[in-house]
Amino acid sequence: PRPFPFRKLDDPSHFASVLKDVSGKESVVYKCVAESDPGGFDGWLNKAIDTFGVNAYNLVGGASSANQYSGPTIPDVAAKLNKRPQCAHGGVTIAERHVKKGNEHETLVRKGELGMRWFISQAIYDPEPMIKLLKEYGALCKQKKIAPKRIVLTFAPCGREKTMRFIKWLGVTVPEDVEKEILEADDKVGKSVDLLCAMCRKILDETKGCGVPLGISVESVSIFKNEINAAHELFRRTQSMLLDFLGEPWLVQYKLVSKGAKRTSFDYGSRKPAVSPPKALPPVKEPKAAKEGSVGGGGLFENLSQEEWKKLGAVGVVGAVVGFILGAVLGGGA
């Protein structure tokens, strides 16, 4: 017998509206365009935009180009979104695919011509394929005299063998030595965070000057608390790495989230009033580059009171970084 009643998965566009109600932040909704018939997809898209107010989409095609699908093609959907001036869309990129076929950079250029404004990578556990892709994509864009789109580097921490199996099942390439180093460590999840931070640093260092703008995304693919907490820590560290890499002063906004607000989208029967905008941190007169692992640049938090520091805690780390990717992509920032 089932240990709990069956509950249908929520529609991602509805969940995005709930997330916005709770956090005040926009989100990017992934959508596989090949899943439904064209008419059904059009209905879903209209509802997502007009009812739930979702304006950012990451378009995903079918699992294999060799198969026939009933749904619309990515160019079809891109054309529909291009007619909606309030909407933006991006796609996915898999660096390992570039190693095998050698044409992922050309695919990125072609999808960019469809109106895609960013590409989010598959989770990275081997930096070399991504380094190769970024360099060749940047070179191709220079050759064609076009501006490259932002590539969002994705990382996902792992703290147990079961999670590692799942990550590999998702199609992520994990070198044997990396897997062994993580699973044989006393603090497995901590080791994975350290290794992924080192990979992020390597990608930044070795692609400097290629001209491709970058972003950071961290996935939590586990239900275990230590791996979820590690995702927050990993994002905090990799985000500060990327911001410091840009060589410009930077500022983080944060919003304290109530620890008791553990509701699901099924608890929301209707839209809630918009939350107040996030509190801006005090301006820094002389921003300094942050060290790896810090939340802000130099004296960013120096004006916070002791009580505010206590409140910031773990939830502050999460609140400080929610929405960074979308803000960077749509707002033209870091």
XYZ file of C-alpha atoms in Angstrom:
334
model
C 0.000 0.000 0.000
C 1.067 3.581 -0.588
C 2.528 5.265 2.514
C 0.683 8.466 1.608
C -2.187 9.450 -0.732
C -1.368 10.059 -4.365
C -1.133 13.728 -5.293
C -0.903 14.902 -8.856
C 2.139 16.993 -9.734
C 1.407 20.691 -9.856
C 1.682 22.613 -13.095
C 5.042 24.429 -13.129
C 3.482 27.717 -14.246
C 1.116 27.655 -11.260
C 3.966 26.805 -8.922
C 5.942 29.724 -10.375
C 3.085 32.059 -9.491
C 3.036 30.670 -5.932
C 6.788 31.120 -5.662
C 6.412 34.734 -6.732
C 3.651 35.296 -4.168
C 5.763 33.880 -1.365
C 9.182 35.265 -2.273
C 8.490 38.256 -4.481
C 10.869 36.771 -7.072
C 10.354 35.776 -10.675
C 11.412 32.351 -11.902
C 12.224 30.554 -15.128
C 9.794 27.766 -16.047
C 11.164 24.751 -17.892
C 8.775 23.361 -20.477
C 9.163 20.376 -22.771
C 7.447 21.497 -25.952
C 7.190 17.958 -27.369
C 4.885 16.631 -24.640
C 1.458 17.697 -25.871
C -0.386 18.378 -29.113
C -0.010 21.886 -30.578
C -3.495 22.962 -29.486
C -2.958 21.711 -25.943
C 0.370 23.478 -25.721
C -1.105 26.766 -26.929
C -3.758 26.520 -24.228
C -1.138 25.849 -21.579
C 1.042 28.743 -22.733
C -1.830 31.241 -22.817
C -2.883 30.251 -19.305
C 0.714 30.393 -18.024
C 1.164 33.919 -19.362
C -2.282 35.454 -18.900
C -3.447 33.722 -15.709
C -0.247 32.941 -13.812
C 1.887 35.808 -15.103
C 4.873 33.666 -16.120
C 7.080 35.569 -18.532
C 10.333 33.550 -18.648
C 10.601 30.083 -20.168
C 13.343 27.554 -20.756
C 12.366 25.507 -23.784
C 13.267 21.835 -23.962
C 12.802 19.595 -26.987
C 12.223 15.849 -27.216
C 14.673 13.349 -25.783
C 15.868 12.312 -29.241
C 15.790 14.073 -32.600
C 15.275 10.648 -34.196
C 11.785 10.338 -32.674
C 8.581 11.918 -33.894
C 6.647 14.011 -31.366
C 3.094 15.334 -31.445
C 3.914 18.664 -29.851
C 5.170 21.839 -31.503
C 8.816 22.334 -32.338
C 11.111 24.685 -30.435
C 11.181 27.163 -33.386
C 7.351 27.168 -33.342
C 7.193 27.991 -29.649
C 10.005 30.536 -29.891
C 8.052 32.350 -32.599
C 4.965 32.446 -30.370
C 6.946 33.852 -27.445
C 8.662 36.423 -29.653
C 5.205 37.871 -30.342
C 4.721 38.411 -26.605
C 6.861 41.463 -25.775
C 6.660 40.795 -22.034
C 8.143 37.302 -22.416
C 11.702 36.013 -22.698
C 12.931 32.514 -23.389
C 16.093 30.455 -23.337
C 17.187 26.873 -23.769
C 19.497 24.190 -22.454
C 23.044 23.316 -23.407
C 24.914 20.080 -22.778
C 28.668 20.461 -22.994
C 29.237 16.696 -23.194
C 27.223 16.720 -26.398
C 29.788 19.120 -27.846
C 32.600 16.681 -27.063
C 30.775 13.905 -28.942
C 29.381 15.827 -31.914
C 31.499 18.972 -31.984
C 28.610 21.231 -33.047
C 26.984 22.418 -29.829
C 28.407 25.922 -30.373
C 26.680 26.053 -33.753
C 23.444 24.904 -32.116
C 23.706 27.755 -29.609
C 24.119 30.297 -32.416
C 21.158 28.838 -34.294
C 18.921 28.882 -31.209
C 20.066 32.408 -30.439
C 18.739 33.408 -33.848
C 15.337 32.082 -32.704
C 15.299 34.706 -29.974
C 16.695 32.692 -27.085
C 18.440 34.980 -24.610
C 20.265 32.480 -22.393
C 21.220 28.809 -22.133
C 21.267 26.828 -18.895
C 23.759 23.983 -18.761
C 23.308 20.465 -17.543
C 24.835 19.869 -14.103
C 28.617 20.040 -14.310
C 30.936 17.470 -12.714
C 33.669 17.741 -15.331
C 34.742 21.290 -16.277
C 36.700 20.422 -19.428
C 33.751 19.974 -21.841
C 32.243 23.292 -20.723
C 35.565 25.093 -21.111
C 35.888 23.757 -24.664
C 32.306 24.740 -25.507
C 32.595 28.280 -24.127
C 35.830 28.971 -25.987
C 34.506 27.682 -29.306
C 31.119 29.368 -28.897
C 32.826 32.673 -28.121
C 35.134 32.303 -31.125
C 32.230 31.485 -33.454
C 30.276 34.518 -32.255
C 33.289 36.743 -32.875
C 33.661 35.263 -36.355
C 29.991 35.950 -37.111
C 30.155 39.348 -35.376
C 27.230 38.597 -33.102
C 26.874 38.940 -29.337
C 26.982 35.595 -27.517
C 24.094 34.721 -25.231
C 24.543 34.155 -21.525
C 25.505 30.625 -20.481
C 24.299 29.684 -16.998
C 26.613 27.150 -15.348
C 24.694 24.582 -13.304
C 26.045 22.680 -10.309
C 24.368 20.115 -8.040
C 25.904 18.921 -4.743
C 25.977 15.238 -3.789
C 26.342 13.716 -0.340
C 25.513 10.042 -0.749
C 25.790 7.188 -3.217
C 22.054 7.203 -3.934
C 22.198 10.839 -5.032
C 25.254 10.147 -7.173
C 23.400 7.348 -8.957
C 20.495 9.703 -9.611
C 22.766 12.457 -10.942
C 24.373 9.989 -13.350
C 20.933 8.661 -14.331
C 20.032 12.217 -15.348
C 22.822 11.998 -17.907
C 25.499 13.938 -16.054
C 29.047 12.798 -16.778
C 30.906 12.208 -13.508
C 34.585 11.207 -13.863
C 35.507 8.139 -11.819
C 38.122 9.976 -9.772
C 35.640 12.705 -8.839
C 32.993 10.182 -7.818
C 35.529 8.241 -5.749
C 36.839 11.356 -4.005
C 33.306 12.374 -2.992
C 31.998 8.984 -1.880
C 35.142 8.072 0.077
C 35.251 11.388 1.969
C 34.161 11.603 5.600
C 32.096 14.675 4.742
C 30.795 13.648 1.337
C 28.524 16.590 0.679
C 31.146 19.054 1.897
C 33.709 17.478 -0.406
C 31.315 17.767 -3.367
C 30.767 21.465 -2.636
C 34.519 22.075 -2.485
C 35.135 20.175 -5.728
C 32.312 21.938 -7.577
C 33.578 25.325 -6.405
C 37.023 24.409 -7.740
C 35.427 23.422 -11.067
C 33.545 26.706 -11.219
C 36.783 28.604 -10.543
C 38.577 26.613 -13.261
C 35.891 27.393 -15.831
C 35.984 31.090 -14.983
C 39.773 31.258 -15.104
C 40.224 29.305 -18.331
C 37.450 31.011 -20.314
C 38.363 34.536 -19.316
C 38.394 36.683 -22.399
C 36.235 34.372 -24.529
C 33.485 36.984 -24.505
C 30.651 34.733 -23.332
C 28.643 36.177 -20.401
C 28.070 33.673 -17.610
C 25.546 33.008 -14.870
C 25.290 30.561 -11.981
C 22.571 28.046 -11.130
C 22.550 25.431 -8.374
C 20.157 22.505 -8.426
C 18.966 20.636 -5.365
C 18.227 17.098 -6.555
C 17.817 15.518 -3.124
C 15.249 15.342 -0.319
C 17.968 15.025 2.333
C 18.491 18.061 4.522
C 22.300 18.113 4.397
C 22.281 18.057 0.592
C 19.606 20.763 0.435
C 21.635 22.933 2.809
C 24.716 22.225 0.706
C 22.919 23.603 -2.351
C 22.442 26.904 -0.520
C 26.093 26.976 0.492
C 27.243 26.071 -3.011
C 25.183 28.842 -4.577
C 26.454 31.382 -2.080
C 30.067 30.518 -2.850
C 29.784 30.173 -6.622
C 27.722 33.335 -6.920
C 30.332 35.364 -5.065
C 33.023 33.789 -7.257
C 31.235 34.897 -10.408
C 30.532 38.401 -9.120
C 34.144 38.860 -8.014
C 35.279 37.526 -11.392
C 33.485 40.398 -13.124
C 35.845 42.816 -11.395
C 33.152 45.340 -10.532
C 31.600 46.388 -7.199
C 28.443 44.421 -6.462
C 25.499 44.427 -4.092
C 23.187 41.657 -2.879
C 19.585 42.195 -1.821
C 18.013 39.893 0.721
C 14.578 39.036 2.075
C 14.038 37.195 5.337
C 11.686 34.240 4.884
C 9.588 32.870 7.726
C 10.764 29.406 8.733
C 7.153 28.453 9.460
C 5.988 29.142 5.896
C 6.247 25.549 4.660
C 3.229 25.482 2.389
C 2.911 23.868 -1.010
C 1.240 25.256 -4.102
C -1.797 23.101 -3.307
C -2.417 25.285 -0.251
C -2.976 28.321 -2.470
C -6.416 28.489 -3.955
C -5.917 31.926 -5.419
C -3.262 34.489 -6.007
C -1.989 36.306 -2.938
C -1.315 40.042 -2.740
C 2.126 40.978 -3.968
C 4.737 41.040 -1.258
C 6.721 44.142 -0.502
C 9.991 44.522 -2.436
C 13.139 43.087 -0.839
C 15.039 45.269 1.561
C 18.155 46.761 0.033
C 21.343 46.485 1.983
C 23.059 49.713 3.069
C 25.181 51.241 0.294
C 28.888 50.551 0.509
C 31.126 53.567 0.050
C 34.204 51.601 -0.953
C 33.245 48.108 -2.212
C 35.933 45.498 -1.895
C 36.294 42.174 -3.654
C 34.873 39.388 -1.514
C 36.868 36.330 -0.605
C 35.567 32.976 -1.748
C 32.786 31.840 0.533
C 31.605 35.318 1.569
C 28.085 36.527 0.849
C 28.882 40.059 -0.198
C 31.668 42.161 -1.582
C 34.049 43.296 1.154
C 32.190 45.577 3.556
C 28.777 44.754 2.095
C 27.247 43.706 5.416
C 29.373 45.857 7.670
C 26.478 48.191 8.557
C 24.132 45.416 9.715
C 23.335 45.284 13.409
C 24.102 42.213 15.495
C 20.412 41.384 15.575
C 20.191 41.566 11.787
C 23.185 39.250 11.491
C 21.411 36.717 13.716
C 18.273 36.962 11.622
C 20.214 36.649 8.384
C 21.476 33.160 9.269
C 20.718 30.281 6.938
C 17.519 31.709 5.522
C 19.348 34.921 4.732
C 21.833 33.061 2.579
C 18.945 31.624 0.594
C 17.021 34.885 0.431
C 20.101 36.794 -0.661
C 20.536 34.771 -3.807
C 17.000 33.895 -4.937
C 16.352 35.348 -8.378
C 20.005 36.164 -9.182
C 20.013 34.278 -12.471
C 16.773 35.727 -13.817
C 17.738 39.202 -12.692
C 21.085 38.892 -14.432
C 19.564 37.555 -17.620
C 16.549 39.839 -17.939
C 18.010 42.836 -16.197
C 21.311 42.810 -18.032
C 23.296 42.699 -14.819
C 25.916 40.254 -13.562
